[in-house]
PDB file of N, CA and C in Angstrom:
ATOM      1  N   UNK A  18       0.845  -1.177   0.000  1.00 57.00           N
ATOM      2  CA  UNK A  18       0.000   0.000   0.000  1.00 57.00           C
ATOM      3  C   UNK A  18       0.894   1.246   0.000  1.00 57.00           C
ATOM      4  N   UNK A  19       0.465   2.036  -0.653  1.00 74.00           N
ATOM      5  CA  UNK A  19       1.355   3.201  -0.979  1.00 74.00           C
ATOM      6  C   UNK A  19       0.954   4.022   0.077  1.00 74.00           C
ATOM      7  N   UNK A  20       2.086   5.136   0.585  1.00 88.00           N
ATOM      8  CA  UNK A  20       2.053   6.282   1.710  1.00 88.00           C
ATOM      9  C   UNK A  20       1.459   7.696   1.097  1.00 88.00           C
ATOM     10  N   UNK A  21      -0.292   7.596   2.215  1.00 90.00           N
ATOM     11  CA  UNK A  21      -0.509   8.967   1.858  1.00 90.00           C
ATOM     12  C   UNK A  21       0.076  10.142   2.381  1.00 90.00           C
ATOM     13  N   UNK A  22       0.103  11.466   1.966  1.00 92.00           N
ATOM     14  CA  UNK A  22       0.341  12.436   2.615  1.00 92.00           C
ATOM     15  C   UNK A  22      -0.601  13.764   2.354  1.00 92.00           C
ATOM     16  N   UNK A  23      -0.750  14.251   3.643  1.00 95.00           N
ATOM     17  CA  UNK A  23      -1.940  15.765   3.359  1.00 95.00           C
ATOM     18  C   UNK A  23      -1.242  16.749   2.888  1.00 95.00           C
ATOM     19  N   UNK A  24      -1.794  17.153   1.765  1.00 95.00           N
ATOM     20  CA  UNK A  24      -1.528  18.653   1.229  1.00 95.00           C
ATOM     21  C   UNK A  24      -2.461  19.153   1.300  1.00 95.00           C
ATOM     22  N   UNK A  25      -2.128  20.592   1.494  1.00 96.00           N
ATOM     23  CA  UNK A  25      -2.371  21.891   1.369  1.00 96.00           C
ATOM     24  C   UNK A  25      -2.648  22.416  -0.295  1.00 96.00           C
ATOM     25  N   UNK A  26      -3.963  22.440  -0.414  1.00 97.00           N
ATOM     26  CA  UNK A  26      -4.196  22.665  -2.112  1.00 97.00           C
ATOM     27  C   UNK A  26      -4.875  24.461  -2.369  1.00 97.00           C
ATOM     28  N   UNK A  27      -4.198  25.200  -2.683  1.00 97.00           N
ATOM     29  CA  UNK A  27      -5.001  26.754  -3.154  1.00 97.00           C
ATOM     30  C   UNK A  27      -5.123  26.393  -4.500  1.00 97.00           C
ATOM     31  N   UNK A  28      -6.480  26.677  -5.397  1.00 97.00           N
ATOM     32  CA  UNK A  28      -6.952  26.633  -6.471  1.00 97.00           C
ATOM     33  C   UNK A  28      -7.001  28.027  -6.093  1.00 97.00           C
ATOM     34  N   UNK A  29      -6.683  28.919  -7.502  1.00 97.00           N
ATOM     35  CA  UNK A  29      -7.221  30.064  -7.892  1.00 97.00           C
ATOM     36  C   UNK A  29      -7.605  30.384  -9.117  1.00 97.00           C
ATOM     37  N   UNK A  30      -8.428  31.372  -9.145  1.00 97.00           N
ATOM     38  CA  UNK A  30      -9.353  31.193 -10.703  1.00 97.00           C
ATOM     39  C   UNK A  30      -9.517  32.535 -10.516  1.00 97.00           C
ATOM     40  N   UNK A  31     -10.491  32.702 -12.151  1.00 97.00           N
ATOM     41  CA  UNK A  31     -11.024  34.391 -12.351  1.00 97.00           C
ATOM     42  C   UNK A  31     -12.208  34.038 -12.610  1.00 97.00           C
ATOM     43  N   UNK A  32     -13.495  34.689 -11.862  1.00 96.00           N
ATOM     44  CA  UNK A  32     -14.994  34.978 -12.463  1.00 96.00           C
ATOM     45  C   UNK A  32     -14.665  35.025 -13.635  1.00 96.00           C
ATOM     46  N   UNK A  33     -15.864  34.280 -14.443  1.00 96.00           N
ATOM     47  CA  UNK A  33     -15.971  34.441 -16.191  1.00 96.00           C
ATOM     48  C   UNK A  33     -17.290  34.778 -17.028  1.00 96.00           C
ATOM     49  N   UNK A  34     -17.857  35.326 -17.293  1.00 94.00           N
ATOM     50  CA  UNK A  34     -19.142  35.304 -18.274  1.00 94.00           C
ATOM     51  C   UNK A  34     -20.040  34.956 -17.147  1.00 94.00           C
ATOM     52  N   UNK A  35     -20.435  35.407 -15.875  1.00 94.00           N
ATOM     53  CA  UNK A  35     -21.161  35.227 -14.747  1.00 94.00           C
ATOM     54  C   UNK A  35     -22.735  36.025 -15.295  1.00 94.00           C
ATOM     55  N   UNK A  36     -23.513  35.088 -15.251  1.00 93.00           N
ATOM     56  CA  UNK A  36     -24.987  35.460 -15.414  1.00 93.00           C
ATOM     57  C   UNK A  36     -25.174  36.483 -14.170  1.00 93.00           C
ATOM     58  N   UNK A  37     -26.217  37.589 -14.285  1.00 94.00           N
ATOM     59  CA  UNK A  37     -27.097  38.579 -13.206  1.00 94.00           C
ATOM     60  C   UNK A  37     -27.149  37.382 -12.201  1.00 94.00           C
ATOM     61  N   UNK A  38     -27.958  36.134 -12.501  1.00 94.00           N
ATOM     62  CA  UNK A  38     -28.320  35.109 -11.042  1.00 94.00           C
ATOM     63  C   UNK A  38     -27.152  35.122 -10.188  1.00 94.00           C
ATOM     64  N   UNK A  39     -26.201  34.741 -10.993  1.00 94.00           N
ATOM     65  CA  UNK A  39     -25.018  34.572 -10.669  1.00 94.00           C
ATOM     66  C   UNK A  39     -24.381  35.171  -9.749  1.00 94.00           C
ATOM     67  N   UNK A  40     -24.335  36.683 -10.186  1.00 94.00           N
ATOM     68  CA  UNK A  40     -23.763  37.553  -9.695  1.00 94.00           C
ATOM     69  C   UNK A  40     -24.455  38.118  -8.699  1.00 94.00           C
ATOM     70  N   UNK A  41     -25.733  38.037  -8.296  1.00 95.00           N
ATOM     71  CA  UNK A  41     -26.714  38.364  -7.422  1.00 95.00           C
ATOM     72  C   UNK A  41     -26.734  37.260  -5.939  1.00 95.00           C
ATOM     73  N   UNK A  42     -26.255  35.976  -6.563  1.00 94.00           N
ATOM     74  CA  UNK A  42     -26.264  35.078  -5.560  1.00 94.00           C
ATOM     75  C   UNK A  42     -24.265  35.319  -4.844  1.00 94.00           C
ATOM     76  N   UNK A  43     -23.607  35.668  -5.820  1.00 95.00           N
ATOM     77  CA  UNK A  43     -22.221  35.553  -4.941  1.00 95.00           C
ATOM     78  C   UNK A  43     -22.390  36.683  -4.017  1.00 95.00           C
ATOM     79  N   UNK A  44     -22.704  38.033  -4.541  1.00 94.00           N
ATOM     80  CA  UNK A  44     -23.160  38.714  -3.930  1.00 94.00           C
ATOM     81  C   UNK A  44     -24.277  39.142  -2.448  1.00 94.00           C
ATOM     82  N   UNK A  45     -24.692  38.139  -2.747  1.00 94.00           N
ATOM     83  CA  UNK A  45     -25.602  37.833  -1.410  1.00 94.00           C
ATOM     84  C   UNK A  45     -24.788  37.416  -0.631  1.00 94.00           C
ATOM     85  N   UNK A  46     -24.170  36.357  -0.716  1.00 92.00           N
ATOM     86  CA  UNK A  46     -23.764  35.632   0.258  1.00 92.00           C
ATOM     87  C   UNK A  46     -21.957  35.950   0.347  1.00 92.00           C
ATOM     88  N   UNK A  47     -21.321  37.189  -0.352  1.00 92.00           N
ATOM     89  CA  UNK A  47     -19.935  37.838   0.190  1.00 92.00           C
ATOM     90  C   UNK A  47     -19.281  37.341   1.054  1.00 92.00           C
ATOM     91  N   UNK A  48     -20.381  38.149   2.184  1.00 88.00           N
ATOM     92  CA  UNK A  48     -19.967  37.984   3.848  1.00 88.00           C
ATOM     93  C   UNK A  48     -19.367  36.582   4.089  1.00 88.00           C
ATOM     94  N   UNK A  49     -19.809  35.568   3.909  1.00 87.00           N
ATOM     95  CA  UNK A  49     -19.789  34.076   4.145  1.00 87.00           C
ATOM     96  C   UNK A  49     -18.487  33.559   3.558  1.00 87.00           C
ATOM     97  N   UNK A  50     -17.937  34.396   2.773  1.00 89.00           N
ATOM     98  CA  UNK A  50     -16.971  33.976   2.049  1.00 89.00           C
ATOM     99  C   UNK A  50     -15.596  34.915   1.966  1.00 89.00           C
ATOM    100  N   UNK A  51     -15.495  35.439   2.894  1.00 83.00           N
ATOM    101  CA  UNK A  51     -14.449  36.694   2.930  1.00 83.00           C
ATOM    102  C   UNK A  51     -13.031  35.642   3.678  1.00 83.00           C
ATOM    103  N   UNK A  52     -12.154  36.301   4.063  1.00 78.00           N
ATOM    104  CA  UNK A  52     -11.185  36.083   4.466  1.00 78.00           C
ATOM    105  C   UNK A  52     -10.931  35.104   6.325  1.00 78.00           C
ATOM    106  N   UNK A  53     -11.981  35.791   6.501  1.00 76.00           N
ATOM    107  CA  UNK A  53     -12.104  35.386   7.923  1.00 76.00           C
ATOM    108  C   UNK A  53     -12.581  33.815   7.887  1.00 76.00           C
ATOM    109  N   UNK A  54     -13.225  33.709   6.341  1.00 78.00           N
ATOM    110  CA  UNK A  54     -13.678  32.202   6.839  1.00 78.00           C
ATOM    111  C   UNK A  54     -12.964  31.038   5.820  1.00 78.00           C
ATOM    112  N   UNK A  55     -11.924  31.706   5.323  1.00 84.00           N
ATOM    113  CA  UNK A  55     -10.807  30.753   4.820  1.00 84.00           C
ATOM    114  C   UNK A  55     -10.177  29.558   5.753  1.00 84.00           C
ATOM    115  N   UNK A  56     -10.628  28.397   5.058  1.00 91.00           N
ATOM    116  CA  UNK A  56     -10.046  26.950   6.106  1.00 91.00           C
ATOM    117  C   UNK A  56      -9.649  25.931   4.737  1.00 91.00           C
ATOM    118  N   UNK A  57      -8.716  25.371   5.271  1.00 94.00           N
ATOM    119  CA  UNK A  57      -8.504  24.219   4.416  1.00 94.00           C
ATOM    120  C   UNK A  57      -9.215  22.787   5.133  1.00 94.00           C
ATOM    121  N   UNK A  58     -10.057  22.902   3.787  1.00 94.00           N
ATOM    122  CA  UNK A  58     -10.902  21.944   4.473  1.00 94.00           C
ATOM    123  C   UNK A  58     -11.417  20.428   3.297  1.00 94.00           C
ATOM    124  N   UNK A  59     -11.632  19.251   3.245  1.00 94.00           N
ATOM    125  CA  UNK A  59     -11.964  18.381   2.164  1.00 94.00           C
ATOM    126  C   UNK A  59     -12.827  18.912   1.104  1.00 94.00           C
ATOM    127  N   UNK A  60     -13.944  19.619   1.938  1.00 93.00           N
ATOM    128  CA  UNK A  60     -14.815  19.636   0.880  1.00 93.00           C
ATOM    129  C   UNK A  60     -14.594  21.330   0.162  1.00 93.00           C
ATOM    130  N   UNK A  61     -13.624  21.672   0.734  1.00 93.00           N
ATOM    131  CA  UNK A  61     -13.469  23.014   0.198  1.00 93.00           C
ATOM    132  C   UNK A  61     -13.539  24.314   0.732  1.00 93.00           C
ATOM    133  N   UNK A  62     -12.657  25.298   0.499  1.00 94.00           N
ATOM    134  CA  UNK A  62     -13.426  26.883   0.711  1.00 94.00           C
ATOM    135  C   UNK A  62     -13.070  27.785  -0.039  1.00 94.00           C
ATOM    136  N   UNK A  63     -14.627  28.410  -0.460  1.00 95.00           N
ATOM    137  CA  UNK A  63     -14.374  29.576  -0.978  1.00 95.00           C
ATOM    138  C   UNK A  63     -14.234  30.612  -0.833  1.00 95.00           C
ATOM    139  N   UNK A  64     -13.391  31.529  -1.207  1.00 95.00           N
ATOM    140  CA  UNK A  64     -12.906  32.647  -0.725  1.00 95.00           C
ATOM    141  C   UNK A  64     -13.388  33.736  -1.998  1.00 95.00           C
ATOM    142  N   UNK A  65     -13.775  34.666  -1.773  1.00 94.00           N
ATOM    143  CA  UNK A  65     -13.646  36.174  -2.809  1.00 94.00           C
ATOM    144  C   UNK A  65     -14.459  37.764  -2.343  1.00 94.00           C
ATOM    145  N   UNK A  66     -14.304  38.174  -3.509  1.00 93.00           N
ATOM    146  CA  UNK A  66     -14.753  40.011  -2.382  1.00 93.00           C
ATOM    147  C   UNK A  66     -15.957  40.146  -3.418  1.00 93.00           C
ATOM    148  N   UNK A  67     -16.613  41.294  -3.408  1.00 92.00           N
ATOM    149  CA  UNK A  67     -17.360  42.002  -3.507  1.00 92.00           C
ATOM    150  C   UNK A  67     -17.578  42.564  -5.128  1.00 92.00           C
ATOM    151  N   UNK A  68     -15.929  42.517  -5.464  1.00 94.00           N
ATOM    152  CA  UNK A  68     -15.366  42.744  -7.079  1.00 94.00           C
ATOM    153  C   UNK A  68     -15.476  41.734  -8.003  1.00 94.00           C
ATOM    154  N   UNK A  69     -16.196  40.155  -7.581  1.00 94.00           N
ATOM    155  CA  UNK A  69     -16.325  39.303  -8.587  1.00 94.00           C
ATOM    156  C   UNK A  69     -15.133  39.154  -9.328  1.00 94.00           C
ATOM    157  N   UNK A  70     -13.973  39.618  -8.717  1.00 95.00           N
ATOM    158  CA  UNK A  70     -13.195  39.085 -10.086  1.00 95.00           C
ATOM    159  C   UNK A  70     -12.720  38.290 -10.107  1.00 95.00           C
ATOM    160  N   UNK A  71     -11.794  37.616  -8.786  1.00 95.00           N
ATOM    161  CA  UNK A  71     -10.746  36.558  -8.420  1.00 95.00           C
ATOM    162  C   UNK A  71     -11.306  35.612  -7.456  1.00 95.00           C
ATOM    163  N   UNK A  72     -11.287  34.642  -7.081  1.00 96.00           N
ATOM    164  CA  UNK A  72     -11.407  33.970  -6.473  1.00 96.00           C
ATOM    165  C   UNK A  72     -10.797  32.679  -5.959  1.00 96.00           C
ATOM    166  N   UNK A  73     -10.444  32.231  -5.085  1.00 96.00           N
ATOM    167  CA  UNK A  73      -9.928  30.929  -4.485  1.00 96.00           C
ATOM    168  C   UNK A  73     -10.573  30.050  -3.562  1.00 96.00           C
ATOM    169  N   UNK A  74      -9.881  28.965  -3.822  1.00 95.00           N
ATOM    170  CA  UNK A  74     -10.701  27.440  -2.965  1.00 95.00           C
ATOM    171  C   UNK A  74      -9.303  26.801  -1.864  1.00 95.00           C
ATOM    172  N   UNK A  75      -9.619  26.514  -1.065  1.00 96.00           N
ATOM    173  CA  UNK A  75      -8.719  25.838  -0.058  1.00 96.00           C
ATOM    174  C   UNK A  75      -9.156  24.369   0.328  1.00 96.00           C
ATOM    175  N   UNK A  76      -8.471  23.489  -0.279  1.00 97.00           N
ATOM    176  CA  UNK A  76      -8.690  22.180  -0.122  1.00 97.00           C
ATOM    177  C   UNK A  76      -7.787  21.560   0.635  1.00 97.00           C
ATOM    178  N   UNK A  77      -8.156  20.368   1.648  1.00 97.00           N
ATOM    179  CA  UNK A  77      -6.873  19.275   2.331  1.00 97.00           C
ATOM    180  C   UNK A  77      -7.277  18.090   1.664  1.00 97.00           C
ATOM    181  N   UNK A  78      -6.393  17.575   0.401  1.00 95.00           N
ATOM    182  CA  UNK A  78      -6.468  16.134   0.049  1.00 95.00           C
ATOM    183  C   UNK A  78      -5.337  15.375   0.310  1.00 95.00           C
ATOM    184  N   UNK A  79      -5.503  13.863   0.630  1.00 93.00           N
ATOM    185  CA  UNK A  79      -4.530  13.118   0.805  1.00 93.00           C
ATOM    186  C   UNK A  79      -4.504  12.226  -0.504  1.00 93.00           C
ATOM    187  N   UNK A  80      -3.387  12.130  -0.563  1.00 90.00           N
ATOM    188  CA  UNK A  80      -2.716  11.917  -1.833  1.00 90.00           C
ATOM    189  C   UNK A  80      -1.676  10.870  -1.994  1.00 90.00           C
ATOM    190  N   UNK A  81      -1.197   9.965  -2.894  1.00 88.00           N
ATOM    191  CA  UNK A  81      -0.276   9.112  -2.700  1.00 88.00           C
ATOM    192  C   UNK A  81       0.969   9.917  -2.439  1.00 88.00           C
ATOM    193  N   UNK A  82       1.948   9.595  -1.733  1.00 86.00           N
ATOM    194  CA  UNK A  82       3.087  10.161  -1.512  1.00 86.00           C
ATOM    195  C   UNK A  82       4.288  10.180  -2.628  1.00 86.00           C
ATOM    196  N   UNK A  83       4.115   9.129  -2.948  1.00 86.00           N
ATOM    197  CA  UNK A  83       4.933   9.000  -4.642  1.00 86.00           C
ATOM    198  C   UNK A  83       4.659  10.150  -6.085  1.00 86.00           C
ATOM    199  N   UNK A  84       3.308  10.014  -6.035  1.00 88.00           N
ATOM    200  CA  UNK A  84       2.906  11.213  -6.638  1.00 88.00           C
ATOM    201  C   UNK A  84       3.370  12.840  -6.347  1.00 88.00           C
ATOM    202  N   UNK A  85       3.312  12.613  -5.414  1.00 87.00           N
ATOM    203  CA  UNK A  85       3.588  14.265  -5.348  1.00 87.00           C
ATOM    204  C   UNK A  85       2.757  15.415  -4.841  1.00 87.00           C
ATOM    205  N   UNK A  86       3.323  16.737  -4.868  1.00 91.00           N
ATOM    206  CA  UNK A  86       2.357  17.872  -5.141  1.00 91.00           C
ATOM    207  C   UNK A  86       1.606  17.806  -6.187  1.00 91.00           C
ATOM    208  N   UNK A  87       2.457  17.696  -7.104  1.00 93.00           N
ATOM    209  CA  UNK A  87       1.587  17.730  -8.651  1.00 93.00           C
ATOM    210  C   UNK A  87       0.619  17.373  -8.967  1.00 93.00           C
ATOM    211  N   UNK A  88       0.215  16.064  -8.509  1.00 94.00           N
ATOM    212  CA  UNK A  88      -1.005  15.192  -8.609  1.00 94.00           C
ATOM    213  C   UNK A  88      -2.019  15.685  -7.177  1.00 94.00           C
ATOM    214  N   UNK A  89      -1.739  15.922  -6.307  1.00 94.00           N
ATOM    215  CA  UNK A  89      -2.407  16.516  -5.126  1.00 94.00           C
ATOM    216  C   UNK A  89      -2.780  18.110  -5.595  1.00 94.00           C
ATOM    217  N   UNK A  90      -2.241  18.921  -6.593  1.00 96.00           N
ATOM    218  CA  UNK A  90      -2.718  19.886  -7.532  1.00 96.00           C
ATOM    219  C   UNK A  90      -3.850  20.192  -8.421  1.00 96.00           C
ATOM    220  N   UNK A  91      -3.472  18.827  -8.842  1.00 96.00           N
ATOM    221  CA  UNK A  91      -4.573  18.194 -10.124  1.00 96.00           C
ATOM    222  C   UNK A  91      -5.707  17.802  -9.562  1.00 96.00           C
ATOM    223  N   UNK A  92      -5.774  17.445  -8.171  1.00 96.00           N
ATOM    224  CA  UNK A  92      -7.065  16.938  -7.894  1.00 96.00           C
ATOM    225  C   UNK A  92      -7.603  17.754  -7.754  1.00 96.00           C
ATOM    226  N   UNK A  93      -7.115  19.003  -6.741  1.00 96.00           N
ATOM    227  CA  UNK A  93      -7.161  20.156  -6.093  1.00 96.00           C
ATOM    228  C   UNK A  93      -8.183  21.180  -7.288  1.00 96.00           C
ATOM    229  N   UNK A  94      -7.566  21.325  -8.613  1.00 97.00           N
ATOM    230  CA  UNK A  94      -8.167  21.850  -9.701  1.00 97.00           C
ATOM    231  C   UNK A  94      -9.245  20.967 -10.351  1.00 97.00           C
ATOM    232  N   UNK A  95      -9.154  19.509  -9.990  1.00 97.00           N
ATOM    233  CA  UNK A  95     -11.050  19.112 -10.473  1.00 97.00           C
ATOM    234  C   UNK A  95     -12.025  19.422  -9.414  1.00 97.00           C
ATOM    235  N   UNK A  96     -11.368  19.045  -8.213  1.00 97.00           N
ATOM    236  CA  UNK A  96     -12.790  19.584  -6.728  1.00 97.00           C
ATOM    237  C   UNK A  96     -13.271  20.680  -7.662  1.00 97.00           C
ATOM    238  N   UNK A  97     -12.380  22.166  -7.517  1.00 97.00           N
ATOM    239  CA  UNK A  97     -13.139  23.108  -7.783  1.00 97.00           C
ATOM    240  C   UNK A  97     -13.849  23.515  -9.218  1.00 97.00           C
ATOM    241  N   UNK A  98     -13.166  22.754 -10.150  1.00 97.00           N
ATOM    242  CA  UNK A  98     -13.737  22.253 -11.322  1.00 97.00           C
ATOM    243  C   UNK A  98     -14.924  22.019 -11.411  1.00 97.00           C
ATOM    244  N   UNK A  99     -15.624  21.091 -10.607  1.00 96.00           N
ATOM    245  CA  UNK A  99     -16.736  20.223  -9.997  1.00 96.00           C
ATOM    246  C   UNK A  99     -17.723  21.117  -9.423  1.00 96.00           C
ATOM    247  N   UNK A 100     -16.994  21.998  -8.270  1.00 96.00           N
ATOM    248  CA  UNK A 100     -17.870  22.602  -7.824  1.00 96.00           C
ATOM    249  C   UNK A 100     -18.596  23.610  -8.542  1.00 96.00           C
ATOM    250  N   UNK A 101     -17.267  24.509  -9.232  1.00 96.00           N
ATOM    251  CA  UNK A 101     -18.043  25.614  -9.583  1.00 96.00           C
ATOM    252  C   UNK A 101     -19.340  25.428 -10.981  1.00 96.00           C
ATOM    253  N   UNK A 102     -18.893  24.206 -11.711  1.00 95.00           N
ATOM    254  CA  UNK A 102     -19.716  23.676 -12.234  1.00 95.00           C
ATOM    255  C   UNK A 102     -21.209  23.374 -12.323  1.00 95.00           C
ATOM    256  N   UNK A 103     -21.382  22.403 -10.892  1.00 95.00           N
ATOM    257  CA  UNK A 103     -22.392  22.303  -9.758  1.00 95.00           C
ATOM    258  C   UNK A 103     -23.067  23.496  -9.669  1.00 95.00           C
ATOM    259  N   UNK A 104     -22.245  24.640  -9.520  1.00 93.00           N
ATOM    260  CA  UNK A 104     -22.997  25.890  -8.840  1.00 93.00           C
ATOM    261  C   UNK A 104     -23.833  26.641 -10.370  1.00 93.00           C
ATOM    262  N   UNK A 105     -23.080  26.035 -11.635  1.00 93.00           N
ATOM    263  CA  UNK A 105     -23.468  27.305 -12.762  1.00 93.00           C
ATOM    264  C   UNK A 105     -22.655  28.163 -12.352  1.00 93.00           C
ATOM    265  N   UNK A 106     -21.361  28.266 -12.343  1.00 95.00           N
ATOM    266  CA  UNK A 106     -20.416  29.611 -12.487  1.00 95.00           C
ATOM    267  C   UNK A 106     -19.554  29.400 -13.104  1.00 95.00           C
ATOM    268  N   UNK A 107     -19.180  30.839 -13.664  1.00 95.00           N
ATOM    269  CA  UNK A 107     -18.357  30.755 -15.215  1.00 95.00           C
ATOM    270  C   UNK A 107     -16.989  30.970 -14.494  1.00 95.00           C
ATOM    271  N   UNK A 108     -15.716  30.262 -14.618  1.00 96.00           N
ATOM    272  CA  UNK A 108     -14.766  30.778 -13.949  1.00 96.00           C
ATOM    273  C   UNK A 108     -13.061  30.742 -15.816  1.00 96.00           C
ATOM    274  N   UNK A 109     -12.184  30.996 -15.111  1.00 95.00           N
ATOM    275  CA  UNK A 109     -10.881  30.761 -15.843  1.00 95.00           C
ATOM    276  C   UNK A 109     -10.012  30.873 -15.357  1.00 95.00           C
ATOM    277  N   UNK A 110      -8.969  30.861 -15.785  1.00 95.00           N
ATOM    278  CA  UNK A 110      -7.093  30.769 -15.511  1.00 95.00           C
ATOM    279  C   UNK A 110      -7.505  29.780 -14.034  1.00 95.00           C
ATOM    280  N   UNK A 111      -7.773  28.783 -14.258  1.00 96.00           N
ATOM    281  CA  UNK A 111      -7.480  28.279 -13.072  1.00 96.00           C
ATOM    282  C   UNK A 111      -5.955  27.856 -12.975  1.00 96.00           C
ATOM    283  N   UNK A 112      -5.760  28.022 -11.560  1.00 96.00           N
ATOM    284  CA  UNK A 112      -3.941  27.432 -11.348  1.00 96.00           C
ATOM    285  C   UNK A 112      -4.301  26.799 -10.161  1.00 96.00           C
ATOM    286  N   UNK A 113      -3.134  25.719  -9.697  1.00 97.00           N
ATOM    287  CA  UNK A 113      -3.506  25.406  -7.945  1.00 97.00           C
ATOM    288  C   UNK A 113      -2.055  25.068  -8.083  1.00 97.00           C
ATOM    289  N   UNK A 114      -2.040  25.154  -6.565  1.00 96.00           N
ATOM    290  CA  UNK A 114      -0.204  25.109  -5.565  1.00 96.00           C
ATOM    291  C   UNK A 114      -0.820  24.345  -4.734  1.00 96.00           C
ATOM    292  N   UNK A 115       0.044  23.488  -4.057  1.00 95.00           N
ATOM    293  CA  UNK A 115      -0.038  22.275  -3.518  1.00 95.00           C
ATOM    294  C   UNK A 115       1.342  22.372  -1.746  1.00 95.00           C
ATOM    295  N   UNK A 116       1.334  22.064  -1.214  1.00 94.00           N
ATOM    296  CA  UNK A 116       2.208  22.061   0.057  1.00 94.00           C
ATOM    297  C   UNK A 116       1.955  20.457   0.861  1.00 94.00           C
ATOM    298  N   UNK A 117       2.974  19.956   0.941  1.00 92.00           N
ATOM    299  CA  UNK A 117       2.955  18.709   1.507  1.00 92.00           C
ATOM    300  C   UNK A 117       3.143  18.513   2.735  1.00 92.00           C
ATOM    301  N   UNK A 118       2.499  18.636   3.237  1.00 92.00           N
ATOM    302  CA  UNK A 118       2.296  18.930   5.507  1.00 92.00           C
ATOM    303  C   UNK A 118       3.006  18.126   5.895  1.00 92.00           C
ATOM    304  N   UNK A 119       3.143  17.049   5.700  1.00 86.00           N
ATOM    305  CA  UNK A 119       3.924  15.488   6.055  1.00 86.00           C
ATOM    306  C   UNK A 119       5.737  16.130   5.952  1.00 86.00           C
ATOM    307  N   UNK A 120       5.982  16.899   5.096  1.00 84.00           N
ATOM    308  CA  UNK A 120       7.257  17.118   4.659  1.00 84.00           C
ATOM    309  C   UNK A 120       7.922  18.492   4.926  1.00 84.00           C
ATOM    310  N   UNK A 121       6.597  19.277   5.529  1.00 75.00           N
ATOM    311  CA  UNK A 121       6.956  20.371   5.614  1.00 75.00           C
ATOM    312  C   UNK A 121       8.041  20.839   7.048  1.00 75.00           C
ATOM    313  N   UNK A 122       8.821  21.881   6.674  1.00 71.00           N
ATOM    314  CA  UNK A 122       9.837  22.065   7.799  1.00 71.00           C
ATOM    315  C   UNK A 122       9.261  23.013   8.792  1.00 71.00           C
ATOM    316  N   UNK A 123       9.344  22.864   9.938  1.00 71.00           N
ATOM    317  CA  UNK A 123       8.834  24.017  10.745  1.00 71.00           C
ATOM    318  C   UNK A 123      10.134  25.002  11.089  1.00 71.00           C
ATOM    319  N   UNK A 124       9.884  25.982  11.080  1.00 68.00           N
ATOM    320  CA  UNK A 124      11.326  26.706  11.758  1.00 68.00           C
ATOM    321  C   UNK A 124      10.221  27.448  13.169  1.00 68.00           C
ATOM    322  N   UNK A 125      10.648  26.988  14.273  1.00 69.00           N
ATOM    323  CA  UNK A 125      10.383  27.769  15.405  1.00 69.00           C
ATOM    324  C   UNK A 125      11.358  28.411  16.196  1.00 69.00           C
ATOM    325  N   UNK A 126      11.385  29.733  15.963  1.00 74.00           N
ATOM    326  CA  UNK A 126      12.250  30.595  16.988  1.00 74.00           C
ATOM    327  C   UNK A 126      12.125  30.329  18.459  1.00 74.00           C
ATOM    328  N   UNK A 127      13.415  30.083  18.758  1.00 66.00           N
ATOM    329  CA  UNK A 127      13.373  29.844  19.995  1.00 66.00           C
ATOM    330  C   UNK A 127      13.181  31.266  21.085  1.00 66.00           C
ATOM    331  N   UNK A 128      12.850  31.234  22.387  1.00 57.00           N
ATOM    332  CA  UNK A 128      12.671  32.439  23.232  1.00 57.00           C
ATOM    333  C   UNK A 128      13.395  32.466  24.314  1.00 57.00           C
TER     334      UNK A 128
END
């Protein structure tokens, strides 16, 4: 059995060709989605402002360890693929960055 490891997945994208519904419903619900309620979480979070323009998702997937970031990336960009889909929203330039928690170095200053 191969070794998983949790990454840290940011998908980021741009609003695209967003219908009035569209834009009436992100808009409603802003607040819910601002900065304060950024978590990396399985099923996702979305993050964006008020400007419709940019937006990001914060995902924790576990991933084969052999694979990589890369592939823990790729998944990272179908979740939100999926979702925004699901929702009817037009998005583009998607990119995602990946961080491997299992591997990551801590530096703690000592006091």
């Amino acid at each position: 059995m191969a070794t998983q490891h949790t990454y840290r997945v940011i998908v980021r994208g741009k609003w695209d060709h967003l219908t009035a519904e569209a834009r009436a419903q992100l808009l409603a619900e802003v607040d819910d989605h601002g900065l304060a309620q950024m978590r990396f979480t399985p099923e996702g979070s979305l993050a964006y402002d008020a400007a419709l323009h940019a937006f990001s998702y914060r995902y924790v997937i576990a991933s084969d360890a052999a694979l990589g970031e890369e592939m823990a990336a790729a998944l990272g960009e179908e979740k939100a693929e999926g979702a925004l889909r699901a929702a009817g929203l037009g998005y583009r330039e998607l990119r995602a960055t990946a961080t491997d928690m299992d591997t990551m170095k801590i530096n703690r200053k000592d006091r």
